[in-house]
Structures are given as C-alpha cells and as structure tokens.
XYZ file of C-alpha atoms in Angstrom:
716
model
C 112.823 55.304 123.450
C 113.203 53.432 120.397
C 109.570 53.399 119.287
C 109.056 57.120 119.821
C 112.244 57.924 118.133
C 111.333 55.773 114.975
C 107.761 57.466 115.125
C 109.020 61.062 115.081
C 111.549 59.913 112.478
C 108.989 58.552 110.188
C 106.605 61.427 110.624
C 109.535 63.760 109.383
C 110.310 61.637 106.596
C 106.486 61.287 105.585
C 106.056 65.167 105.969
C 108.992 65.842 103.804
C 107.778 63.232 100.918
C 104.065 64.200 101.185
C 104.571 68.008 101.771
C 107.410 68.675 99.699
C 108.922 66.019 97.483
C 105.692 64.792 95.955
C 104.028 68.094 95.429
C 107.320 69.363 93.785
C 107.609 66.131 91.422
C 103.880 66.654 90.333
C 104.528 70.286 89.475
C 107.477 69.487 87.832
C 106.395 66.458 85.776
C 102.668 66.929 85.401
C 101.628 70.390 85.598
C 104.450 72.469 84.123
C 104.254 70.570 80.945
C 100.636 71.466 80.567
C 100.035 73.892 83.225
C 96.960 75.799 81.827
C 94.698 72.398 81.224
C 95.794 71.338 84.663
C 95.081 74.587 86.378
C 92.017 75.924 84.501
C 89.270 74.581 87.030
C 91.346 76.093 89.929
C 91.943 79.353 88.183
C 87.927 79.874 87.190
C 87.364 79.049 91.004
C 89.847 81.678 92.115
C 88.493 84.370 89.949
C 84.845 83.757 90.781
C 85.695 83.869 94.591
C 87.825 86.732 94.476
C 85.449 88.928 92.445
C 82.736 87.756 94.877
C 84.775 88.446 97.981
C 85.866 92.049 96.962
C 82.262 93.011 95.638
C 83.259 93.044 92.340
C 81.032 90.619 90.571
C 78.276 93.367 89.976
C 80.574 95.926 88.327
C 78.809 97.252 85.283
C 81.490 97.072 82.579
C 80.922 99.382 79.556
C 82.889 100.333 76.435
C 83.945 104.119 76.347
C 83.261 105.397 72.792
C 86.272 107.764 72.872
C 85.998 110.903 70.524
C 88.481 113.953 70.679
C 85.973 116.162 68.973
C 84.564 117.905 71.892
C 82.854 121.250 70.965
C 81.584 124.248 73.067
C 77.974 123.318 72.716
C 78.900 119.984 74.667
C 80.744 121.911 77.221
C 77.618 124.036 77.704
C 75.471 120.867 77.864
C 77.737 119.696 80.785
C 78.218 122.885 82.487
C 77.652 121.484 85.900
C 80.225 119.060 85.381
C 82.732 121.626 84.278
C 81.741 124.217 86.997
C 82.432 121.598 89.938
C 85.991 120.791 88.635
C 87.967 121.301 91.708
C 90.353 124.147 92.064
C 91.313 123.600 95.539
C 92.951 120.650 96.950
C 92.306 119.869 100.665
C 96.084 120.304 101.723
C 96.212 123.688 100.093
C 92.897 125.245 101.273
C 93.431 123.739 104.721
C 96.520 126.057 105.059
C 94.235 128.919 104.032
C 91.712 128.121 106.616
C 94.517 127.956 109.145
C 95.767 131.447 108.276
C 92.353 133.101 107.850
C 89.783 131.191 109.832
C 91.354 129.821 112.893
C 90.951 133.435 114.557
C 92.844 132.327 117.677
C 95.684 130.222 118.534
C 93.705 127.862 120.467
C 91.845 126.783 117.231
C 93.009 124.475 114.406
C 91.706 122.709 111.424
C 92.695 119.131 110.903
C 91.646 118.317 107.820
C 89.420 119.513 104.971
C 86.675 116.850 103.642
C 85.232 116.776 100.300
C 81.333 116.778 100.279
C 78.343 118.260 98.235
C 75.547 120.743 99.514
C 72.747 122.565 97.941
C 73.823 126.199 97.239
C 71.260 128.353 95.444
C 69.209 125.195 94.224
C 72.365 123.642 92.868
C 74.519 120.734 94.058
C 77.850 122.263 94.735
C 80.992 120.461 95.802
C 82.472 121.949 98.814
C 85.379 121.303 101.326
C 84.280 121.341 104.887
C 86.461 121.646 108.157
C 85.492 122.070 111.861
C 87.285 124.457 113.775
C 88.715 122.195 116.506
C 90.386 122.797 119.998
C 94.258 123.201 119.829
C 95.135 122.434 123.345
C 98.930 122.768 122.992
C 98.598 126.405 121.989
C 96.047 127.474 124.755
C 96.974 131.218 125.994
C 97.505 129.567 129.598
C 98.270 126.025 130.143
C 96.995 126.166 133.802
C 94.917 123.026 134.838
C 91.667 125.446 135.020
C 92.406 126.560 131.400
C 93.120 122.905 129.994
C 90.062 121.242 131.597
C 87.592 123.950 132.638
C 87.680 126.904 130.412
C 88.886 125.781 126.898
C 86.583 122.678 126.449
C 85.616 122.645 122.868
C 86.318 124.036 119.282
C 83.959 126.309 117.616
C 82.015 126.290 114.406
C 82.699 125.020 110.789
C 84.405 126.329 107.651
C 82.569 125.336 104.257
C 84.071 126.562 101.033
C 83.275 125.715 97.297
C 85.873 123.496 95.787
C 85.693 125.333 92.667
C 85.989 129.125 93.416
C 88.706 131.555 94.349
C 88.579 135.140 94.809
C 89.644 137.276 92.097
C 92.288 138.734 91.945
C 93.610 137.359 95.364
C 93.332 133.735 94.725
C 91.979 132.922 98.134
C 88.934 130.575 99.002
C 85.689 131.781 98.912
C 83.139 130.805 101.681
C 79.590 129.439 102.245
C 80.039 129.264 106.121
C 82.820 130.949 108.034
C 83.707 133.187 110.833
C 82.698 133.181 114.558
C 79.870 133.167 115.057
C 79.140 131.117 111.904
C 77.593 132.975 109.269
C 76.737 132.063 105.558
C 74.641 129.940 103.296
C 75.097 126.877 105.166
C 72.865 126.691 108.291
C 74.548 125.936 111.649
C 72.931 126.466 115.054
C 75.013 128.729 117.168
C 73.814 126.720 120.213
C 75.372 123.515 118.884
C 78.404 125.086 117.176
C 80.626 123.753 119.729
C 82.991 120.873 118.592
C 83.460 118.690 121.944
C 84.259 115.578 120.118
C 86.731 115.653 117.157
C 89.691 114.436 115.459
C 93.031 113.833 117.607
C 91.401 115.276 120.626
C 92.992 113.530 123.793
C 92.572 114.094 127.258
C 89.308 115.259 129.236
C 87.170 118.253 129.849
C 84.923 119.083 132.757
C 81.839 120.728 131.882
C 78.872 122.736 133.208
C 81.384 123.513 136.493
C 81.204 126.366 138.474
C 83.802 127.961 136.112
C 81.940 128.911 132.703
C 83.399 127.824 129.264
C 85.023 129.978 126.892
C 82.773 129.841 123.680
C 84.335 132.333 121.230
C 85.680 135.978 121.023
C 83.621 138.429 118.859
C 84.731 140.994 116.582
C 84.079 143.579 119.270
C 86.799 141.966 121.224
C 84.519 140.855 123.870
C 84.556 137.061 125.248
C 81.433 134.973 125.101
C 81.036 132.046 127.596
C 78.652 129.088 127.605
C 77.461 125.983 129.631
C 77.404 122.550 128.177
C 73.643 121.577 127.716
C 74.319 118.193 125.949
C 73.623 114.611 127.089
C 77.185 113.338 126.723
C 79.494 112.744 129.666
C 79.489 111.281 133.080
C 77.965 113.210 135.951
C 80.273 113.657 138.819
C 77.488 113.004 141.452
C 79.711 111.881 144.134
C 83.152 111.868 145.761
C 83.490 108.322 144.688
C 83.246 109.310 141.166
C 85.713 112.084 141.378
C 88.244 109.997 143.134
C 87.865 107.164 140.454
C 88.571 109.746 137.572
C 91.319 111.324 139.570
C 92.790 107.605 139.760
C 91.982 107.035 136.011
C 93.696 110.358 134.681
C 96.304 110.552 137.369
C 94.950 114.107 138.070
C 94.238 114.954 141.941
C 92.713 118.272 140.930
C 89.766 116.471 139.609
C 89.060 115.386 143.421
C 89.957 118.736 145.016
C 89.079 121.355 142.719
C 86.348 123.720 143.952
C 85.092 124.405 140.520
C 83.679 120.842 140.178
C 80.120 120.436 141.479
C 77.386 117.949 141.546
C 76.102 119.197 137.901
C 79.626 118.985 136.555
C 80.279 116.257 133.668
C 83.381 114.843 132.500
C 83.849 114.357 128.718
C 86.633 111.846 127.696
C 87.134 109.525 124.757
C 86.725 112.736 122.751
C 88.641 111.450 119.821
C 85.918 110.076 117.559
C 88.336 107.066 116.157
C 88.926 105.986 119.705
C 85.302 106.438 120.599
C 83.979 104.083 117.580
C 86.748 101.697 118.346
C 85.657 101.256 122.007
C 81.860 100.744 120.828
C 82.984 98.148 118.262
C 86.579 96.996 118.567
C 85.883 94.003 116.305
C 85.396 96.176 113.388
C 88.033 98.051 111.318
C 87.430 101.770 111.145
C 88.398 104.093 108.198
C 91.045 106.858 108.926
C 89.237 109.608 107.182
C 86.207 110.717 109.133
C 84.207 113.450 107.618
C 81.663 116.087 109.153
C 78.205 116.521 108.025
C 76.102 119.581 108.817
C 72.624 118.153 109.428
C 69.660 119.804 111.131
C 71.924 122.705 112.167
C 74.349 120.332 113.962
C 77.636 118.725 113.137
C 77.903 114.945 112.932
C 81.141 112.955 112.160
C 80.643 110.014 109.854
C 82.927 107.081 109.930
C 83.032 103.832 107.641
C 83.303 100.569 109.421
C 84.477 97.237 107.724
C 84.248 93.845 108.270
C 87.309 91.992 107.110
C 88.984 88.645 107.097
C 91.709 86.434 105.160
C 89.669 83.280 105.099
C 87.296 83.252 102.304
C 87.708 80.190 100.465
C 89.680 80.489 97.106
C 89.782 84.280 97.133
C 93.058 86.039 96.553
C 94.489 88.310 99.332
C 95.719 91.916 98.772
C 97.240 94.301 101.237
C 95.646 97.590 102.112
C 96.337 100.812 103.995
C 94.683 103.298 106.172
C 91.849 101.795 107.975
C 92.305 98.460 105.957
C 95.967 98.080 106.724
C 97.131 94.375 106.549
C 96.228 91.710 104.262
C 92.579 90.487 103.393
C 90.789 88.389 101.046
C 87.333 89.682 101.923
C 86.038 93.261 102.894
C 82.720 94.750 103.105
C 81.702 98.444 104.093
C 79.234 96.770 106.443
C 78.715 99.840 108.875
C 78.253 103.594 108.766
C 78.708 105.270 112.219
C 77.889 108.824 113.261
C 79.476 110.683 116.292
C 77.616 114.041 117.392
C 80.318 116.532 117.567
C 78.355 118.244 120.488
C 77.577 115.515 122.895
C 79.322 112.492 121.498
C 76.465 110.179 120.614
C 77.644 107.199 118.738
C 75.140 105.469 116.227
C 76.115 102.497 114.390
C 74.052 101.777 111.301
C 74.042 98.395 109.854
C 74.663 99.115 106.120
C 75.362 96.087 104.545
C 72.518 93.679 105.662
C 73.772 90.808 103.276
C 77.210 90.618 104.862
C 77.563 87.292 106.968
C 80.047 88.779 109.417
C 77.962 91.711 110.394
C 74.886 89.367 110.691
C 76.700 87.357 113.290
C 77.743 90.533 115.159
C 74.204 91.801 115.229
C 73.203 88.314 116.734
C 75.941 88.487 119.486
C 75.022 92.321 120.147
C 71.578 92.980 118.954
C 71.124 96.501 120.765
C 74.429 97.963 119.449
C 73.344 98.422 115.843
C 70.588 100.467 114.197
C 68.783 99.410 111.074
C 70.160 101.286 107.841
C 66.517 102.216 106.862
C 66.216 104.261 110.051
C 69.048 106.717 108.847
C 67.878 110.125 108.302
C 67.449 110.870 104.580
C 69.548 114.237 105.032
C 72.361 112.172 106.323
C 72.132 109.566 103.379
C 72.333 112.554 101.020
C 76.032 113.131 102.323
C 77.323 109.663 102.441
C 80.599 108.915 100.694
C 81.786 105.674 99.115
C 84.939 104.978 101.432
C 88.298 105.778 99.868
C 90.215 103.181 101.614
C 87.934 100.473 100.194
C 87.850 101.673 96.691
C 91.721 101.844 96.694
C 91.757 98.228 97.409
C 88.755 97.135 94.977
C 90.576 99.112 92.215
C 93.792 97.134 92.913
C 92.108 94.075 92.704
C 90.008 94.893 89.681
C 93.196 95.755 87.552
C 93.808 92.100 87.678
C 90.368 90.421 88.099
C 88.437 92.438 85.425
C 89.696 89.480 83.502
C 87.231 86.573 83.548
C 88.193 84.470 80.909
C 90.646 81.650 82.316
C 93.169 81.504 79.471
C 93.575 85.302 79.273
C 93.975 85.477 82.979
C 96.621 82.619 82.839
C 98.529 84.208 79.891
C 98.208 87.629 81.658
C 97.605 89.379 78.325
C 95.082 91.949 79.605
C 96.719 93.039 82.907
C 96.199 96.589 84.135
C 97.503 98.743 86.906
C 96.311 101.590 88.601
C 97.819 104.842 86.761
C 100.891 106.252 88.376
C 100.849 109.079 90.304
C 101.506 112.294 88.249
C 102.778 113.931 91.412
C 101.440 117.089 92.949
C 103.091 119.693 95.211
C 106.121 121.740 94.923
C 107.011 121.844 91.394
C 110.708 120.788 91.937
C 109.350 117.646 93.487
C 107.157 116.607 90.845
C 108.378 113.667 88.560
C 110.052 111.732 91.598
C 108.400 108.226 91.839
C 108.482 106.455 95.004
C 109.226 102.597 94.136
C 108.298 101.484 97.279
C 111.328 99.529 98.809
C 113.883 101.020 96.500
C 115.669 97.713 96.408
C 116.300 95.535 93.338
C 116.437 91.791 93.157
C 119.330 90.071 91.145
C 118.225 86.914 89.728
C 118.900 84.823 86.810
C 115.253 83.760 86.582
C 113.036 85.297 83.913
C 110.961 88.379 85.516
C 107.335 89.072 84.585
C 106.644 92.629 83.802
C 105.225 94.652 86.531
C 104.436 98.203 87.298
C 106.000 99.926 90.294
C 105.742 103.258 92.128
C 103.323 105.131 93.866
C 99.694 104.875 92.420
C 97.325 107.795 91.783
C 94.760 108.401 94.641
C 91.069 108.431 93.563
C 89.251 111.703 93.696
C 85.672 112.611 94.647
C 83.941 114.384 91.640
C 80.658 115.688 90.757
C 80.263 114.669 87.095
C 77.910 113.455 84.712
C 78.957 110.148 83.007
C 78.283 109.182 79.466
C 75.290 107.181 80.180
C 73.799 109.530 82.681
C 71.453 112.318 82.498
C 72.406 114.084 85.570
C 75.658 114.841 87.822
C 76.567 112.202 90.276
C 78.962 112.358 93.335
C 81.574 109.858 92.309
C 85.013 108.383 93.204
C 87.080 108.073 90.099
C 90.307 106.198 89.371
C 91.995 105.382 86.080
C 94.080 102.333 84.870
C 97.169 101.907 82.471
C 98.741 98.698 81.036
C 101.027 96.806 83.259
C 104.648 97.452 81.900
C 107.984 97.107 83.211
C 109.103 100.441 84.854
C 105.962 102.123 84.003
C 107.101 102.110 80.332
C 103.136 102.387 79.060
C 101.012 105.021 80.757
C 98.383 105.489 78.184
C 94.667 105.316 79.579
C 92.995 101.957 79.355
C 90.012 102.369 81.522
C 88.747 104.225 84.603
C 86.478 103.140 87.228
C 83.877 104.868 89.382
C 81.997 104.202 92.625
C 78.469 106.153 93.208
C 77.857 107.906 96.297
C 74.547 109.280 95.645
C 71.578 107.750 97.762
C 69.697 106.232 94.823
C 72.819 104.576 93.326
C 74.963 104.187 96.355
C 77.768 101.647 95.879
C 77.439 101.066 92.168
C 80.623 100.280 90.416
C 81.176 100.988 86.940
C 84.015 100.542 84.617
C 84.638 102.255 81.352
C 86.990 100.722 78.972
C 88.670 102.654 76.310
C 88.614 101.324 72.501
C 91.259 98.548 71.843
C 94.131 99.974 69.819
C 93.441 103.641 70.850
C 96.331 105.732 72.191
C 94.700 107.905 74.946
C 96.904 109.862 77.170
C 97.008 109.008 80.706
C 97.448 111.087 83.691
C 101.178 110.870 83.812
C 101.546 111.533 80.210
C 99.451 114.553 80.302
C 101.459 115.814 83.339
C 104.484 115.625 81.206
C 103.042 117.487 78.254
C 101.974 120.224 81.038
C 105.329 120.958 82.031
C 106.919 120.770 78.563
C 104.472 123.456 77.177
C 106.724 126.523 76.638
C 104.285 128.943 78.177
C 103.416 126.766 81.259
C 107.223 126.125 81.733
C 108.194 129.977 81.486
C 105.398 130.823 83.875
C 106.769 128.432 86.367
C 110.330 129.292 85.987
C 109.687 133.022 86.130
C 107.666 132.603 89.463
C 110.247 130.466 90.836
C 112.992 132.894 89.959
C 110.998 135.654 91.909
C 111.233 133.646 95.116
C 107.766 132.036 94.979
C 106.874 128.439 95.198
C 104.922 126.783 92.684
C 102.697 124.113 93.768
C 100.850 121.687 91.490
C 97.255 120.335 92.558
C 95.963 117.042 91.861
C 95.461 115.652 88.220
C 91.623 115.528 87.624
C 90.361 113.155 84.627
C 86.851 114.336 83.745
C 84.822 112.371 81.152
C 82.408 115.090 79.065
C 80.030 112.979 76.926
C 82.463 110.583 75.042
C 85.517 112.682 75.367
C 87.997 113.240 78.236
C 89.431 116.413 79.725
C 92.282 116.803 82.204
C 92.384 119.810 84.663
C 95.031 120.706 87.345
C 94.964 123.616 89.410
C 98.297 125.470 90.212
C 99.041 127.601 93.353
C 101.679 130.055 94.181
C 103.097 130.599 97.742
C 104.774 133.913 98.125
C 108.134 134.491 99.199
C 107.252 136.942 101.865
C 104.426 137.459 104.301
C 102.405 134.473 105.706
C 103.553 132.229 102.849
C 100.145 130.566 102.027
C 99.291 129.090 98.806
C 96.940 131.168 96.484
C 95.125 129.865 93.348
C 96.908 131.129 90.461
C 96.111 129.587 87.277
C 94.660 126.411 85.906
C 96.042 123.870 83.229
C 93.917 122.068 80.987
C 94.395 119.219 78.138
C 92.235 117.729 75.471
C 92.853 115.965 72.375
C 96.717 116.627 72.367
C 96.566 120.356 73.240
C 97.282 121.821 76.618
C 96.539 125.315 77.625
C 97.021 127.434 80.669
C 95.034 130.526 81.887
C 94.039 132.401 85.175
C 90.501 130.825 85.066
C 88.978 127.682 84.026
C 86.600 129.580 81.745
C 89.372 131.395 80.098
C 91.248 127.830 79.389
C 88.157 126.235 77.813
C 87.798 129.483 75.721
C 91.178 128.874 74.458
C 90.336 125.349 73.543
C 87.036 125.731 72.030
C 86.639 129.442 70.931
C 90.078 130.590 69.532
C 90.950 132.879 72.625
C 94.345 133.835 72.475
C 96.488 132.682 75.605
C 97.136 135.153 78.488
C 100.556 137.160 78.378
C 103.589 135.766 80.502
C 103.105 138.937 82.531
C 99.593 138.013 83.668
C 100.747 134.583 84.609
C 103.882 135.244 86.300
C 103.003 138.554 88.201
C 103.968 137.977 91.766
C 100.985 137.285 94.125
C 100.270 139.020 97.314
C 98.774 137.017 100.023
C 97.307 138.777 103.083
C 94.355 138.060 105.401
C 92.270 140.636 103.591
C 93.036 139.176 100.183
C 95.013 141.980 98.733
C 94.946 141.717 94.838
C 98.034 140.341 93.512
C 100.301 142.931 91.758
C 103.421 142.747 89.619
C 106.072 144.681 91.609
C 107.517 147.513 89.565
C 111.380 148.036 89.446
C 112.687 149.503 92.530
C 114.543 152.795 92.165
C 117.782 150.934 93.028
C 117.459 148.597 90.248
C 119.639 148.868 87.417
C 117.455 147.754 84.652
C 118.664 148.720 81.073
C 116.098 148.124 78.326
C 117.683 148.917 74.882
C 114.312 148.599 72.948
C 112.534 152.201 72.847
C 108.707 152.328 72.411
C 107.803 150.970 68.968
C 106.134 153.447 66.605
C 102.435 152.911 65.779
C 103.309 152.519 62.178
C 106.643 150.413 62.815
C 107.304 147.909 60.016
C 107.540 144.310 60.618
C 111.168 144.248 60.372
C 111.413 147.067 62.963
C 109.126 145.282 65.163
C 111.211 142.008 65.169
C 114.438 144.018 65.798
C 112.883 145.612 68.748
C 111.678 142.316 70.160
C 115.538 140.855 69.537
C 116.785 143.914 71.600
C 114.222 143.370 74.476
C 115.318 139.646 74.555
C 118.823 140.650 74.754
C 118.091 143.246 77.542
C 115.994 140.596 79.419
C 119.012 137.984 79.413
C 121.422 140.748 80.622
C 118.984 141.502 83.377
C 118.927 138.128 84.272
C 122.408 137.806 84.141
C 122.872 140.593 86.877
C 119.979 139.312 89.091
C 117.619 142.058 88.106
C 114.550 139.858 88.095
C 112.064 142.827 88.008
C 113.905 144.240 84.817
C 113.896 140.821 83.384
C 110.109 140.396 83.642
C 109.575 143.898 82.213
C 111.860 143.000 79.146
C 110.309 139.914 78.657
C 106.777 141.043 78.904
C 107.827 143.791 76.393
C 109.294 141.217 74.031
C 105.972 139.220 74.010
C 104.096 142.457 73.009
C 106.224 143.156 70.184
C 106.212 139.514 68.848
C 102.348 139.651 69.229
C 102.428 143.056 67.067
C 104.754 141.553 64.706
C 102.392 138.490 64.061
C 99.466 140.885 63.522
C 101.439 142.688 61.044
C 102.407 139.747 59.245
C 98.787 138.554 58.932
C 99.266 135.687 61.594
C 96.885 134.275 63.577
C 98.730 134.757 66.972
C 100.599 131.300 67.187
C 103.238 129.999 64.929
C 102.322 127.194 62.576
C 104.595 124.652 64.371
C 102.783 125.467 67.581
C 99.800 123.692 69.078
C 96.756 126.001 69.447
C 96.862 127.885 72.503
C 100.576 127.079 73.017
C 103.377 129.546 72.249
C 106.246 128.387 70.235
C 109.868 128.542 71.415
C 110.335 131.307 69.093
C 107.976 133.620 71.051
C 108.652 132.302 74.581
C 112.464 131.913 74.872
C 113.518 129.311 77.498
C 114.942 130.632 80.916
C-alpha cells in the first residue's frame, strides 16, 4: 500500500501546485502588474471568436447622423413607415379576439403573431391568430365529443396592427368570422386547424361519426369529414389495440364509430411534432402561422447550438435557447401543415458545420432551402430568441479594439424595459434575483433589471429607399443601477427575402444626449395632460393599459410612439384602443389618433380636451361608440360657475374658470366623478377662451408645444 499511497499523495500535491498555486503566482506577480500587455493576444482571440460564433462579424455598422428638425414633408415622405406604427400589442388584441371572434366556447386563440401581407397593393403589418380547439370547454366532455366530434379548430383571424375602429377602439379585420371572410384568402375546405399550439391528446377522424366543423349565423351546425393525408389508419384490430394500449383508452378498441377508414391523429402539438422529427435541434417557442395558397402553415425556427466553440464567450438565453451557449445558428426553418400535419425541415444555413453533419447522418430528413416556396419566404421572420442573444452579445462585443475592450470604456447594455401593461404597475423594475452581495472589493458598473424586448416593425431605415420588415432593439450605456438611459445605438435584423438575416447597427453621435425608451416613458407620464387623462380614467373605474414603446427612425431623426388602451369597469372588460402618445425632439403629445398627434407636433394643431381623452369607453361585441356618461339624476353635482357671456371679459372668464375648478374639487371630495369631469371640462373651455381673449396661442409660454401647463390642467 505504500507506493499507491505515495503516488496518490504526489498526484494531489502536484495538482494543487500546478492547477492552483502556480497560476495564482503567475497572475499575481506577472500578469496583474501589466495585465493588458500580457492578455492582449488572448483578448483579440476572444473578440474574433465570439463575433464569429454569434454571427456578428458581418454587422453593418453605421453612424446615425441624428437631427431633431423633422418636418411634415419628411413625415409625408415616410408615410408607409408612419402608417405601420403598431397601435395594437399582441396581448391586448388577443383579448379582443377571444371576446369577439371565438364565437363558441370550444374555440380559443393562443397567440397573436406579427406578420405582413399585401393589402390593396400595400405591404401592411398584421396580427394573425388561428382559432384553435379548446378541449376543456367543450359543451360535452363525453368520449365521443372529445375524440370524434370536436376534432379541430376552425379558421384564422387577421387584423391590421395599425387600425382601430372609430369611435369604438376595437380591432379592424382583414379576415374574420366563421366561415372565414375578408381580404386574405383562406380555402374553406382547409380551414380546419387539426395541428396547433398546446394541443394534446388524440382525435379519430373520418369515422362513422361526422366531425363538427362550425356553426353558421343561421344557427345551423355544419359537419365535415377529414380529407388530409395525416394520421395513422386504423386498418386492423391489432392497430386499434396498440393505440388503446398507448393512450390507455379502451374505447379506441371497442367503439362502433371506429371503422377501417378511420385515422388517428396524435402528436398534434406542433412543438412536440418537430421535436420528435429532429430532437437534436433546439426549437423556438414562438411558432407563427402563415396563410399560403389558401392553407395555414405553422413556421418554427430550429437552432444548432453548442458551448464548445474555441475561444468564444458563453451567454445565457431563454425561450427556445434556454441554457448557456457560445455558438448558435438559426440553421433550420420548419413548417407544419395545420390541416394534415405534414412536417418539412428546410436546411436554411448551409454553411453551418453542425447542420452539415446532421444532413450527412440523416440525408432524407432535410429539404434544400432553395426549394422553399417564394410565398413562404415572403413571410419568414428573423427569430426573436436569437436576436435577443445576439444583441446581448453585441452590447459588449461591438468593441473590436483590444485596449478599449480591456478598459470597458465603451460598454453598452440593452435598454431597460420602460414597462407596459396596467399603468399602476409601470415603473417597477425586475432586478433579476433581487439579492445584493456585500463585499469590500471594488465592483464594476453594471446595469440590472429587465431589458426591453425587440419589436417587429415595417420601417424605412436612413440608408434605404423602401420599407423593410425588421426586428429593432435599442442600446444605452452601461451604468450602475441604470443611471444612464440615453440612447447610444439601435440594432436591426432584416426579415425581407432579398436581405434576410442582415444585421445593422446605427450608432448615435458621440456627445449627443438623445433620450432612450425609459427616459421617454418617464416624460410621457409627467406630461400634465397625459397624467390627467390617466388619472381621470382611473377614477372612473377604468383600467389604463400602456402598450409597447416603439422607437421609429424617420430619415435622420427619431420618434417614439406608444399606444394606450382602456379597459372598462363594467361589461366584458376587454381593452379598447383609446389614444396614442408620441415623442419627438423633447416634446410629448397625446391624441386619440396618430395623425392627430403628428398634427400637434408638425402642424400646430391644439391638443384634445381632457373630456375627449377621459370619456369612459363602452366596450361591447357590437363595438358601441364610447360616450361620456351624463350625471345621473341622483347625483348632487354643484357647479357654481354659470354659462359665460359671449362678450365676457378676460377677468370674468378667469373668475368663472376658478369657480369651475373649486366646484370640481368639491365634486371630487364627495365622490361625484361625473360632476367632477363636467366641471373640469368646463374649466378647460373657459381657460381656452381666456387665452384667446388675451391673444394667447393656446398654450402658456412655459409649456412645451402641445403640452398644457399646470395652470390649465390642475393636478388631481
């Protein structure tokens, strides 16, 4: 035993010396005193490898020659970019779809996906959502209902992202209802959604029991028989017994409704389906539907990923790329036919060495990308999960100079999330773990909190002649606790067929202070008119919901646009588009339409009255126009200011405005919200007349254009 013990002891001692002590001595006495000179070669190697592994070596880096003198003529020249600003966020429009377009309890909408379609000869951003089967809410939970009668969803809803009905504030539709009708063509024969998202279990189709298809407006039921090539034929008792055993369901074997022509459809969830086909790939969690040749195809992004690319830096992702990687490629585009379940895997990145290895191992599994239909290419999207990781890497690895990289003098961070959703929740920042670490060592500055999500946009960039479908994400400087949130750059990824996958970075001029998304969000809520509108609607029992913040480049200038929704206190409580807030060059405005907000910024249009902004919306399935509720007979509204005379003097108008203000405060104290709103509206009208009588321009000198001062919009 002596020699083995000595050998193990020597091995442990050498491991300690060679693996720990010696490197620590070298680091302390040779590297730290002259760290950059010693590590310069390895820093350069890491930069080159990381940029190559994350496909960032070909980013087109440009200077954004920022200017804040945007004109109405430039707005008109970029009309398609402006017209495609999103007024609907997927979560808010999805709730409208769920209320107005499910049409039956056994249908549901899982998601609304951003895409673009040709509408009246123009490329238009839309939100697309298939009407899928909602098995838990079937009118009957019998075995026949769950597996033979209700086998599929039906149809697709398509809505432009930039339109809302007036004055109801509900989505407009390009394809809707059952059977489907509208400007987007969908063949009624293939409108059945047999394969979709989060769809488990199995269905037996083409059985003796016909399948329910849809209920028409005349209240008659329509039935169908499955005519697709998907599924496994139940041609023998042995197969029926095998599936009965697999699903633990004896009825599959003994039911008299199952015939030799019956097929069983299973693996109906599209994520599960592609994962079974190619389990060695990672799959994006955001599948999106495409209507192509009058049929519905689901499109999914497949990734090859590894953590073993030499010298590359690892980063952690989420969604379909959850985990830590130092190499990722969007190597595969998969389609799943929503009617028959056919899976096609297109080898999209032919240069990816991992995909080339998989193609050698499974030569019949993949289809060449050049065989993809052009109509499908027109709807491909650059994947959001991949772009999230690339922008996180680029925030650090946009620096290629080794000394600047070592000094960390040009570090960026993805912009903090300015918040969206219910207004009372806006401004809270998720700091990740929420824990702090106590240490006596000096700590490097680092930004924390949730980062803004990239948005799909149809915009024209400064170096382009036409609009492109892009993903965009902004950057701010790295600073402790997000102290600096001014914009330093934004990055885009192109999804159009002729430029698919092109990455561009636009850097703001050095030394320029340009507001970032979080700064603009704070300016929005501190605008007196915006704040007052939010407050009044909240006091009426409504819930104010802010949409996503959009950074839109227009020529060499920038504009921020954010939609705002209101959810009523009564009825079905679904969000209605109410108004839009817009920021440009230090000025924030609010209006009920985007054109109205732009007219305030560039044409001198006066802002809307607080009555127009804070009138209580009425949300009904028939999109009843919103109205301001008059004071009820039981209310005790007391307005001390009488009707102003036509020739009232400036002093009289100001006195009556003061009386109206006092009456409004009294109404608010006793809880008379209708009376409060009436008096506030009256005060605003009196002040407007007083300004006109004094020769004013409609705003006080201390107020930004389009923004009422605190004297004309008292705080509530």
